[in-house]
PDB file of C-alpha atoms in Angstrom:
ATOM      1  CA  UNK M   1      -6.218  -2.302  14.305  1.00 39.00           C
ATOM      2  CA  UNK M   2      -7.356   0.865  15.148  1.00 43.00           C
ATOM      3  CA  UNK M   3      -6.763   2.440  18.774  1.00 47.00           C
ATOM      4  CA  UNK M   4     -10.220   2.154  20.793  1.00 48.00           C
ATOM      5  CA  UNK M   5      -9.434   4.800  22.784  1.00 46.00           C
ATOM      6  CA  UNK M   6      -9.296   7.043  20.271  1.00 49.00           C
ATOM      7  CA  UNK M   7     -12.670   7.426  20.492  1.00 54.00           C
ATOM      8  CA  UNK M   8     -13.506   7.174  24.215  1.00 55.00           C
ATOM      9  CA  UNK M   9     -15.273  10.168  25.456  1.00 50.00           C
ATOM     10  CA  UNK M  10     -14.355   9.166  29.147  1.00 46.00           C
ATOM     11  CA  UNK M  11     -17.851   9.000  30.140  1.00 49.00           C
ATOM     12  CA  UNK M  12     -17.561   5.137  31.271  1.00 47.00           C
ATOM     13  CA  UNK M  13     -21.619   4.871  32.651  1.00 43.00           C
ATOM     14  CA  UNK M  14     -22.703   4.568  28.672  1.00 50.00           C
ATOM     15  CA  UNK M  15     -19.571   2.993  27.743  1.00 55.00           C
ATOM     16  CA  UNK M  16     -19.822  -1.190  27.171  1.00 46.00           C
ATOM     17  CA  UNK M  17     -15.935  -1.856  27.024  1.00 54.00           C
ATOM     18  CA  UNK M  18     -13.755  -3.668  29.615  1.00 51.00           C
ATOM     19  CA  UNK M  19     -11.569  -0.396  30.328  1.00 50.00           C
ATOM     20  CA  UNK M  20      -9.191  -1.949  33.158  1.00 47.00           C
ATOM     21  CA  UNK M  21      -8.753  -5.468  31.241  1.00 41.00           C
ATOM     22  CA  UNK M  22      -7.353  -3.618  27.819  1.00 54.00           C
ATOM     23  CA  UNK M  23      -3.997  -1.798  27.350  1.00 66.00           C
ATOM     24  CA  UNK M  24      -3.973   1.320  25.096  1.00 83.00           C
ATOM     25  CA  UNK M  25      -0.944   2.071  24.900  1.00 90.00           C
ATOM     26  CA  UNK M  26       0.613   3.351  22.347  1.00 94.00           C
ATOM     27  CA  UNK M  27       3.593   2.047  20.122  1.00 94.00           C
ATOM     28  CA  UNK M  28       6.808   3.811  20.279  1.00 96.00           C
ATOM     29  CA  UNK M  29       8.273   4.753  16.866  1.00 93.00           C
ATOM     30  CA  UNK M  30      10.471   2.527  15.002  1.00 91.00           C
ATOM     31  CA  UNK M  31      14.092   3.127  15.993  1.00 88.00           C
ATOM     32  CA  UNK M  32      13.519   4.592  19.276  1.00 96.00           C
ATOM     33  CA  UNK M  33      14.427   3.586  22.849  1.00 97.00           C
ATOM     34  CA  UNK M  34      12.954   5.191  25.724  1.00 98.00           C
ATOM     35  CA  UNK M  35      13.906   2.831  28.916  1.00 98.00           C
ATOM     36  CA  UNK M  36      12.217   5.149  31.586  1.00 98.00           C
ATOM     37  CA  UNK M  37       9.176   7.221  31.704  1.00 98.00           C
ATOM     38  CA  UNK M  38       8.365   9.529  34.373  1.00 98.00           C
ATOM     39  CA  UNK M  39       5.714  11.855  34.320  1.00 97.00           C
ATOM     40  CA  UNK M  40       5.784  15.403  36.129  1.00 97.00           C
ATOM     41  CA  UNK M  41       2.318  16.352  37.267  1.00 95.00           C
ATOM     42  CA  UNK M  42       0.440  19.203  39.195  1.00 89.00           C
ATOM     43  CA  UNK M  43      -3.621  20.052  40.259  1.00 80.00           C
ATOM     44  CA  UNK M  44      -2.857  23.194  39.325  1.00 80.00           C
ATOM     45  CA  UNK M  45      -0.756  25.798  37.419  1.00 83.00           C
ATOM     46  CA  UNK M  46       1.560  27.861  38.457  1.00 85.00           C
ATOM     47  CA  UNK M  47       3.393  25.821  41.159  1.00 89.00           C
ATOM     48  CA  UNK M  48       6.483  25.361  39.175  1.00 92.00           C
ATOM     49  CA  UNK M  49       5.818  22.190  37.465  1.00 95.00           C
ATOM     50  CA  UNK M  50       8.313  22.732  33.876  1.00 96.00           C
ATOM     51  CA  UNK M  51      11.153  24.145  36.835  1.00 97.00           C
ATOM     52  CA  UNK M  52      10.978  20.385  38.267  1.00 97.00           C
ATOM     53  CA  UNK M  53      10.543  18.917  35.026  1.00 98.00           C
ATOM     54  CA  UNK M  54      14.136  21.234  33.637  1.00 98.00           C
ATOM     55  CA  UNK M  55      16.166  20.760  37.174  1.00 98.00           C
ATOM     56  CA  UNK M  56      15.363  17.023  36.938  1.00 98.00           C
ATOM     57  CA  UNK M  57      16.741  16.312  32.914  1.00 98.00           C
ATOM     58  CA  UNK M  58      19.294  18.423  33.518  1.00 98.00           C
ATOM     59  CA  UNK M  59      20.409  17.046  36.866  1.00 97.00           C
ATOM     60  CA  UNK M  60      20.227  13.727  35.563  1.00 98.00           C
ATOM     61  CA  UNK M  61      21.956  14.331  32.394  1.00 98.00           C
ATOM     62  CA  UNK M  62      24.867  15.694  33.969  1.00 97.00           C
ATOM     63  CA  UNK M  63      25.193  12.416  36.230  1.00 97.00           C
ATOM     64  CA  UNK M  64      25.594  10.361  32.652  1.00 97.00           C
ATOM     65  CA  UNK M  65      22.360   9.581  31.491  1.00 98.00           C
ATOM     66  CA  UNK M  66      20.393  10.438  28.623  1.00 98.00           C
ATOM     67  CA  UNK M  67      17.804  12.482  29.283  1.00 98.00           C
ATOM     68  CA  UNK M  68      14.749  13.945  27.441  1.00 98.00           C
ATOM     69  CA  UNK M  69      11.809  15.846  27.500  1.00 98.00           C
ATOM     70  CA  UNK M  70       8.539  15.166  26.022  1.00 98.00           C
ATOM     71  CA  UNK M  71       6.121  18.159  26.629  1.00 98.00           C
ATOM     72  CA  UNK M  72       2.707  17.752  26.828  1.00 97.00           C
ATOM     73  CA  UNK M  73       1.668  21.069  27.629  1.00 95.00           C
ATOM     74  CA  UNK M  74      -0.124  21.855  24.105  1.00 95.00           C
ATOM     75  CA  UNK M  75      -1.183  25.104  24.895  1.00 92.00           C
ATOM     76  CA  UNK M  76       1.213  26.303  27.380  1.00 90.00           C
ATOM     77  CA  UNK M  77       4.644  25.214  26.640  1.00 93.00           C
ATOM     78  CA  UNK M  78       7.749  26.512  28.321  1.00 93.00           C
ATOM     79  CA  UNK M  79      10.702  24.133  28.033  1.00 97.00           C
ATOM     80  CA  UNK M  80      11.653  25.305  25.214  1.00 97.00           C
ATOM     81  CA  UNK M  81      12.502  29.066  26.503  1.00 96.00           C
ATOM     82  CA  UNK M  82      13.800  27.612  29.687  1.00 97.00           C
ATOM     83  CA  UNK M  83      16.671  25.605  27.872  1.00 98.00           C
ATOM     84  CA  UNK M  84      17.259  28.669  25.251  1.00 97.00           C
ATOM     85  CA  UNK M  85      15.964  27.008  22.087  1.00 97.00           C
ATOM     86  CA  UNK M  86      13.004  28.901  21.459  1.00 94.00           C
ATOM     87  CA  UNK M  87      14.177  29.641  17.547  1.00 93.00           C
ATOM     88  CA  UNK M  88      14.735  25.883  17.156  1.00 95.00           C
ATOM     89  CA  UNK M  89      12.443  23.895  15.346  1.00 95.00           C
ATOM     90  CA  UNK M  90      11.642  20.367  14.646  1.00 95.00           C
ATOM     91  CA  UNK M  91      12.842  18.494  11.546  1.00 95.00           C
ATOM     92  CA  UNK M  92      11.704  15.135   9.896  1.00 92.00           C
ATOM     93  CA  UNK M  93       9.673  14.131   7.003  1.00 91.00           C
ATOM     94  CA  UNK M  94       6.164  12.425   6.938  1.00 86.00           C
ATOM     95  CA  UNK M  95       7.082   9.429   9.212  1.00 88.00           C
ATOM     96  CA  UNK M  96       9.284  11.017  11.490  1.00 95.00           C
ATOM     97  CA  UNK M  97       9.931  14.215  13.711  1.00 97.00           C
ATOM     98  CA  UNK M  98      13.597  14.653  15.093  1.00 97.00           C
ATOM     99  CA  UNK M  99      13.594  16.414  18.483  1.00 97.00           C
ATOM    100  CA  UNK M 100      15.668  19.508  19.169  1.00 98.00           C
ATOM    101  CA  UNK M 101      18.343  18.472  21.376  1.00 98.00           C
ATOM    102  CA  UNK M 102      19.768  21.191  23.166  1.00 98.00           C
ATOM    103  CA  UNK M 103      23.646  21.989  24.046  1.00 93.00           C
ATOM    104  CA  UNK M 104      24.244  19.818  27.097  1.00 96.00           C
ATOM    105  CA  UNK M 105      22.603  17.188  25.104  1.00 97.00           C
ATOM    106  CA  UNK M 106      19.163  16.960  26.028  1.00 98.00           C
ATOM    107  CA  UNK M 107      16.119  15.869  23.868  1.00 98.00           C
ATOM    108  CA  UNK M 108      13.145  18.188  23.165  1.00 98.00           C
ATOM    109  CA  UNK M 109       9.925  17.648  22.063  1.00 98.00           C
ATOM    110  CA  UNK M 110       7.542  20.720  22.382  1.00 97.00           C
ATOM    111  CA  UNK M 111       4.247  21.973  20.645  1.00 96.00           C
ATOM    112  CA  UNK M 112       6.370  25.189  20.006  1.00 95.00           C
ATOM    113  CA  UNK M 113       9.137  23.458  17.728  1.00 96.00           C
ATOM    114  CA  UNK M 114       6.296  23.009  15.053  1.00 94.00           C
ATOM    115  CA  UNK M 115       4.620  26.374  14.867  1.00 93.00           C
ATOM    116  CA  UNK M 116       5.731  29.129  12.650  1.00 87.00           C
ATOM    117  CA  UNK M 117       5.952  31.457  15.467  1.00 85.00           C
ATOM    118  CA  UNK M 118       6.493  31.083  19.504  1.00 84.00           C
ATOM    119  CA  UNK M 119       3.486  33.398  20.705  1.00 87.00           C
ATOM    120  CA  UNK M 120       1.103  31.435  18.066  1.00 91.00           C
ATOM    121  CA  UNK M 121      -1.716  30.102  20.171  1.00 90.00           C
ATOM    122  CA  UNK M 122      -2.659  26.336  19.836  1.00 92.00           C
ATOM    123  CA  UNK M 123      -6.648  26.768  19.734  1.00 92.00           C
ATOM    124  CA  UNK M 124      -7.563  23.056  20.068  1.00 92.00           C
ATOM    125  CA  UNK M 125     -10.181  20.888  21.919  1.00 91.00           C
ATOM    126  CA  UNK M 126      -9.190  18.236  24.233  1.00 89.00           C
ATOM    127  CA  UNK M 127      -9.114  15.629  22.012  1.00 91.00           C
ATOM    128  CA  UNK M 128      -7.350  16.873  19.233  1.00 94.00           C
ATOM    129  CA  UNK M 129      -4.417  18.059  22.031  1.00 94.00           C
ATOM    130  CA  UNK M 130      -4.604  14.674  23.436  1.00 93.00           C
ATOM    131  CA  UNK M 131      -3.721  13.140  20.237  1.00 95.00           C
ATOM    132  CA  UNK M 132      -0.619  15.281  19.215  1.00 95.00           C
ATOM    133  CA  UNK M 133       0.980  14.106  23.111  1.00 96.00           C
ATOM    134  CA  UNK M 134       0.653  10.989  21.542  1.00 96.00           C
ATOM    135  CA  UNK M 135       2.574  11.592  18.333  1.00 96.00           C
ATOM    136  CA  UNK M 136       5.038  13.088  20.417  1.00 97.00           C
ATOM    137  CA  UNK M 137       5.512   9.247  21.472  1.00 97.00           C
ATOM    138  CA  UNK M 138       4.494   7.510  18.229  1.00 97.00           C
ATOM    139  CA  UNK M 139       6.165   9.892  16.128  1.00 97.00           C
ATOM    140  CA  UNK M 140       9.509  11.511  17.365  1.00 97.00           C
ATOM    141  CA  UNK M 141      12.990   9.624  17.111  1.00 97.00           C
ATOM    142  CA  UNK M 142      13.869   9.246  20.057  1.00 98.00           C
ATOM    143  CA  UNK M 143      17.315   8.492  20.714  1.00 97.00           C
ATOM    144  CA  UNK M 144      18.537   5.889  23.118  1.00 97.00           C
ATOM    145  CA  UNK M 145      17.138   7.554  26.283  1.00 98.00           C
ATOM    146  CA  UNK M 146      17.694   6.089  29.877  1.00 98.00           C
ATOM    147  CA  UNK M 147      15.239   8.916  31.581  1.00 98.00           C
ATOM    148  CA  UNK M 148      12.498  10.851  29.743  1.00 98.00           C
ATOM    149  CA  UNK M 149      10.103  13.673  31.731  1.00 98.00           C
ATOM    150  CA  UNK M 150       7.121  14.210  30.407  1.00 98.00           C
ATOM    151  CA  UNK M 151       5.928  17.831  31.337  1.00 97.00           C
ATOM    152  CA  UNK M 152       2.052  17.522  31.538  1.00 94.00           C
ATOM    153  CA  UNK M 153      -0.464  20.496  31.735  1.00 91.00           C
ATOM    154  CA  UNK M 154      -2.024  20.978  35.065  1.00 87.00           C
ATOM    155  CA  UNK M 155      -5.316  19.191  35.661  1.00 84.00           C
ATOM    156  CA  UNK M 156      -6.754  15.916  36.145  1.00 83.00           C
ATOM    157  CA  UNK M 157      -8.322  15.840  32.193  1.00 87.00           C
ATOM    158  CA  UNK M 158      -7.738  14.710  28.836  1.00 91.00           C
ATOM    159  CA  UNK M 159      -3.775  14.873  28.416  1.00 93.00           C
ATOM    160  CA  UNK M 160      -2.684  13.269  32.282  1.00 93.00           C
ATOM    161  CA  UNK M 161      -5.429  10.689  31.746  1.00 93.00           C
ATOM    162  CA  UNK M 162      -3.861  10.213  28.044  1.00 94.00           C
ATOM    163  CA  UNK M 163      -0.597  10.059  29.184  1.00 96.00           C
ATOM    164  CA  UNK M 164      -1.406   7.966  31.925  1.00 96.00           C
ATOM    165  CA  UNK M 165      -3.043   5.558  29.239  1.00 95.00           C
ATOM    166  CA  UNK M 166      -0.670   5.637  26.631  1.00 96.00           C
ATOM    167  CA  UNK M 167       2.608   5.970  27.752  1.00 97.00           C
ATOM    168  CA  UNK M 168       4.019   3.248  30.082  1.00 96.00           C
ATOM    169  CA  UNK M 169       4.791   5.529  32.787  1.00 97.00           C
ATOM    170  CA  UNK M 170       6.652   4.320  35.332  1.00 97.00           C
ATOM    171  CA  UNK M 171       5.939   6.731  37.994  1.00 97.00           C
ATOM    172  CA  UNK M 172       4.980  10.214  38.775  1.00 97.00           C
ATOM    173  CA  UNK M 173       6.373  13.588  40.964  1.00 97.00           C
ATOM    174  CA  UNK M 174       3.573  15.492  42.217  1.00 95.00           C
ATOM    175  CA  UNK M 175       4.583  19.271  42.319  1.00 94.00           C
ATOM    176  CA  UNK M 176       3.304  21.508  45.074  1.00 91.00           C
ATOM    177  CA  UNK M 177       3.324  24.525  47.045  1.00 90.00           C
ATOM    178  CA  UNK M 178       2.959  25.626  50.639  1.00 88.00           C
ATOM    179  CA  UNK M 179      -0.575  27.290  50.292  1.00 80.00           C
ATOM    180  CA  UNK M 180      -3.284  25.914  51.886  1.00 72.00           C
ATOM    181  CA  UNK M 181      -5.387  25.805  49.037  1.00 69.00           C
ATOM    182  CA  UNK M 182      -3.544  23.960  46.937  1.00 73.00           C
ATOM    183  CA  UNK M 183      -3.790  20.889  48.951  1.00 78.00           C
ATOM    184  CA  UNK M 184      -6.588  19.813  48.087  1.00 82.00           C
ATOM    185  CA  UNK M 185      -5.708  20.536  44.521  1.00 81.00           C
ATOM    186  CA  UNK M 186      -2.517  18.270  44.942  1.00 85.00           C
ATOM    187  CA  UNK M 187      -4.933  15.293  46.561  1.00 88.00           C
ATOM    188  CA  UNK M 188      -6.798  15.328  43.123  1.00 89.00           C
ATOM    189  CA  UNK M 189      -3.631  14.596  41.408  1.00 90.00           C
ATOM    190  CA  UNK M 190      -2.453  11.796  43.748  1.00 91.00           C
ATOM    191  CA  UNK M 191      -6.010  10.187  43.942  1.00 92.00           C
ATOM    192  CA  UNK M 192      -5.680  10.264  40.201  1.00 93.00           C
ATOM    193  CA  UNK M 193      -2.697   8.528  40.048  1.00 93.00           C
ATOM    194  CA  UNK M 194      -3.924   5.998  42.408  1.00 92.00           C
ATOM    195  CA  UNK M 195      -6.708   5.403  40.286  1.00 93.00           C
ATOM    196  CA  UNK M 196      -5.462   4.278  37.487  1.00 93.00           C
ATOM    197  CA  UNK M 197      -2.677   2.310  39.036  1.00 94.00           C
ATOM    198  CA  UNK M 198       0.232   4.796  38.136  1.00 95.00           C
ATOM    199  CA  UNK M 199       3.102   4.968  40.847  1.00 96.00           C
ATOM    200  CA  UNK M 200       3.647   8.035  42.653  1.00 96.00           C
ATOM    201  CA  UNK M 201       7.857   8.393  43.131  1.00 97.00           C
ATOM    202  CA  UNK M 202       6.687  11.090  45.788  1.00 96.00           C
ATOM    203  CA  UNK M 203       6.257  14.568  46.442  1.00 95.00           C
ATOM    204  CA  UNK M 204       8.487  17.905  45.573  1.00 96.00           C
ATOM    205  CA  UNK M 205       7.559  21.262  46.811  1.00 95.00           C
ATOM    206  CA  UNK M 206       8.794  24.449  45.097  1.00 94.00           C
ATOM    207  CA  UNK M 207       8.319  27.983  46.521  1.00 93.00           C
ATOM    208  CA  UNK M 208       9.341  26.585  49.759  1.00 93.00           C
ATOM    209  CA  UNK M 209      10.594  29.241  51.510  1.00 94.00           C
ATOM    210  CA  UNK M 210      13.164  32.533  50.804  1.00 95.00           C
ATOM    211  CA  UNK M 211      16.324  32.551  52.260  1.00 90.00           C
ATOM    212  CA  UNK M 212      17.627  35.957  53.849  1.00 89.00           C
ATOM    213  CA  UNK M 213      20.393  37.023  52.219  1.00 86.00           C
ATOM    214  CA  UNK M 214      22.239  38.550  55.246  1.00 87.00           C
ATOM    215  CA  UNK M 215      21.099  35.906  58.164  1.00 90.00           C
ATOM    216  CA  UNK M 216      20.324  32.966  56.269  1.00 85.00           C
ATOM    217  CA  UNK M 217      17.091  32.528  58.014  1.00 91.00           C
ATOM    218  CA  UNK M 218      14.566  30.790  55.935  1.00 91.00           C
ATOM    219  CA  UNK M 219      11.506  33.051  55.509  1.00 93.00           C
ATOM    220  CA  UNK M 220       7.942  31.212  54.758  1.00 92.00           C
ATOM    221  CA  UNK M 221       6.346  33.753  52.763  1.00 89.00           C
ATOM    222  CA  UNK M 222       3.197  31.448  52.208  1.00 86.00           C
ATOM    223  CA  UNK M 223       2.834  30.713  54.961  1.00 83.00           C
ATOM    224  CA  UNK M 224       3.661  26.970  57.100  1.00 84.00           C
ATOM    225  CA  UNK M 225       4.060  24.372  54.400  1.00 85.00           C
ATOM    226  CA  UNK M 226       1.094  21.219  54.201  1.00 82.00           C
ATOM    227  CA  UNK M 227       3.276  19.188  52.241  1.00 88.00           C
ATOM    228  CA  UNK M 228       4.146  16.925  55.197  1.00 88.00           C
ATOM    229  CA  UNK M 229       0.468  16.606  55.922  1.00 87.00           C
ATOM    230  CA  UNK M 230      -0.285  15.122  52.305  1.00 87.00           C
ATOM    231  CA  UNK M 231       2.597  12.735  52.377  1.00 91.00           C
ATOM    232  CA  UNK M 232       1.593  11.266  55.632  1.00 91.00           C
ATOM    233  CA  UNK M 233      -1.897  10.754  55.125  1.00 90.00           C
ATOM    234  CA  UNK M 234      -0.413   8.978  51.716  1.00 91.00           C
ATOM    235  CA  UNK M 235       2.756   7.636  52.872  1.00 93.00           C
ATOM    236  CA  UNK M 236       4.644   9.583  50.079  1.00 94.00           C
ATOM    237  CA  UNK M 237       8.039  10.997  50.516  1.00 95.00           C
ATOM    238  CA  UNK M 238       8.791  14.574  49.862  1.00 95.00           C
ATOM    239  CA  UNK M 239      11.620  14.254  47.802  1.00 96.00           C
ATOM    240  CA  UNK M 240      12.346  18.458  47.566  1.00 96.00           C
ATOM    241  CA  UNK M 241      11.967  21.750  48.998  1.00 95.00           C
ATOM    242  CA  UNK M 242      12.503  24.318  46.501  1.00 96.00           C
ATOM    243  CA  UNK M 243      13.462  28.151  47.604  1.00 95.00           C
ATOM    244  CA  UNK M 244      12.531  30.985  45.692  1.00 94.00           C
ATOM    245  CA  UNK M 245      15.673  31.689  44.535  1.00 94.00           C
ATOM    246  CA  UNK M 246      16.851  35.386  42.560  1.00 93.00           C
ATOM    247  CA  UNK M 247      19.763  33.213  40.541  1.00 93.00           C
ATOM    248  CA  UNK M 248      17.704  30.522  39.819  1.00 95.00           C
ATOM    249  CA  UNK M 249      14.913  32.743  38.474  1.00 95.00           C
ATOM    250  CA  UNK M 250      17.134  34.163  36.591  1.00 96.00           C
ATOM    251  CA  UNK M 251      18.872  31.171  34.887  1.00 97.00           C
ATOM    252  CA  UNK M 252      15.195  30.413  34.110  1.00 96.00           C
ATOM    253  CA  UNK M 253      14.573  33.737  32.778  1.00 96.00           C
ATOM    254  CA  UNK M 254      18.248  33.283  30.395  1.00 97.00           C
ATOM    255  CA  UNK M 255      17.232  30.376  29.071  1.00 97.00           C
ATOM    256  CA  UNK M 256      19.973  28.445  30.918  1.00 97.00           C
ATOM    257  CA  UNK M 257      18.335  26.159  33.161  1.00 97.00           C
ATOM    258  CA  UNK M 258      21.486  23.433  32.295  1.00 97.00           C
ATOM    259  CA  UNK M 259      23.888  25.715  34.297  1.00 96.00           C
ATOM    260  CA  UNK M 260      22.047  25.204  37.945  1.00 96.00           C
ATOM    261  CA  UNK M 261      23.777  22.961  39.902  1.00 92.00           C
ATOM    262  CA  UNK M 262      22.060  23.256  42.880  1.00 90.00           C
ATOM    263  CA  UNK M 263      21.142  20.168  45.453  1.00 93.00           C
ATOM    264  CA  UNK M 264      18.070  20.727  45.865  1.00 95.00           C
ATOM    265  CA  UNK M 265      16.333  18.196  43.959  1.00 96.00           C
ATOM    266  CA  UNK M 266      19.369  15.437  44.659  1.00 96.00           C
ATOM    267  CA  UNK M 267      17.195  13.137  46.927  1.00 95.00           C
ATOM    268  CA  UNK M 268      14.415  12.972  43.933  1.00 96.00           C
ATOM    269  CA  UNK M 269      17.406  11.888  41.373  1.00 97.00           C
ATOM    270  CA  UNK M 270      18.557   9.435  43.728  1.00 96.00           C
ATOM    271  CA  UNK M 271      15.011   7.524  43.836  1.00 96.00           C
ATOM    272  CA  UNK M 272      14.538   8.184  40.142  1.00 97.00           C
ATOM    273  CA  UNK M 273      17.991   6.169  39.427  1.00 96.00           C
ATOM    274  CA  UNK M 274      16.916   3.574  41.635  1.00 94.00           C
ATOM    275  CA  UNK M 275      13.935   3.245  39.329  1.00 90.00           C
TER     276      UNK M 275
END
């Protein structure tokens, strides 16, 4: 039977179907085991979103587990440069895609492992974006996984709320930054999430603070953080603080985000396991 909501335009005032009494998600593909889903999400770009999304797999995957990466940034993909695989490309045949699985052992699945060339610009509408995130569920093999991270674009449209639909998600990290500004932003996300009955694991902040190099002091270069503002009025946790960090950055930058070690992030792995 075909999917309904494959042709939902998400305007629900003309729409006659029972929305919160169906289930569309989506089958995994034959052969694949994904026991965990969490998705990585942000109101806006440019907060460090794919860094969470990296430190996390990588942490986690290092503690035993097997870890993967689905992401769903169509348009803007950067996992692939951050783990150094940005030559690699996906492999299959007309039922299948293999993801690219990189040298620590994590699985990839990016829009940039099926284009000829890195820089080539997905020009898509919504919909037509929406539905390749879902054939990177329906679709891929993936291999026994314990913990996948799906990377999503930032926003509150088509791909979170197909994700959120789709996927069984089991909860969500909401990635921030001090600015005021980008509360509000980060609200949309959570009230989102809330919406459609999606649990929120908690809160991680990157671009926290710098640390000085000769005193250690921790210098706030945005300013006091909100963070603890948002999780109160929500009762969240705030699982990280992330620095701005020259090593890290330039890990990143390598394409060796596998070799960062630091603790950062520990606290968030040690809910996720608990999951």
């Amino acid at each position: 039977m075909a999917d309904k909501s494959e042709n939902c335009d998400h305007n629900c005032s003309s729409c006659s179907e029972e929305c919160k009494s169906r289930d569309f998600h989506v089958n995994l593909h034959e052969g694949s085991t994904v026991k965990k889903v969490i998705g990585i999400v942000s109101g806006k770009g440019g907060v460090g979103k794919s860094l969470v999304t990296g430190l996390l797999a990588s942490k986690m995957n290092k503690k035993g587990y097997r870890t993967a990466i689905l992401d769903a940034d169509i348009t803007g993909p950067s996992i692939p440069s951050m783990f150094g695989v940005v030559d690699e490309k996906a492999t299959g045949n007309d039922q299948t895609i293999n993801p690219v699985t990189t040298d620590k052992g994590i699985q990839l699945m990016s829009m940039n492992f099926l284009l000829e060339h890195e820089n080539d610009p997905v020009i898509w509408r919504g919909p037509i974006i929406a539905g390749a995130v879902k054939q990177f569920w329906t679709d891929v093999m993936w291999d026994n996984v314990d913990f996948m991270f799906v990377d999503m674009p930032p926003g509150t449209g088509d791909v979170p709320l197909t994700v959120f639909q789709s996927l069984p998600v089991d909860g969500i990290i909401v990635v921030s930054s001090p600015q005021q500004l980008v509360r509000v932003i980060v609200e949309k996300a959570v009230n989102m999430a809330k919406t459609m009955n999606i649990p929120i694991i908690g809160l991680v902040e990157n671009m926290s603070y710098v640390k000085c190099p000769d005193c250690g002091k921790k210098i706030k270069i945005f300013g006091e953080s909100n963070i603890e503002n948002v999780a109160k009025v929500y009762a969240l946790p705030v699982l990280a603080r992330i620095p701005i960090e020259e090593s890290m950055s330039k890990a990143v930058d390598a394409g060796d985000i596998e070799s960062i070690d630091e603790g950062y992030i520990d606290a968030a792995v040690e809910v996720i396991e608990k999951l």
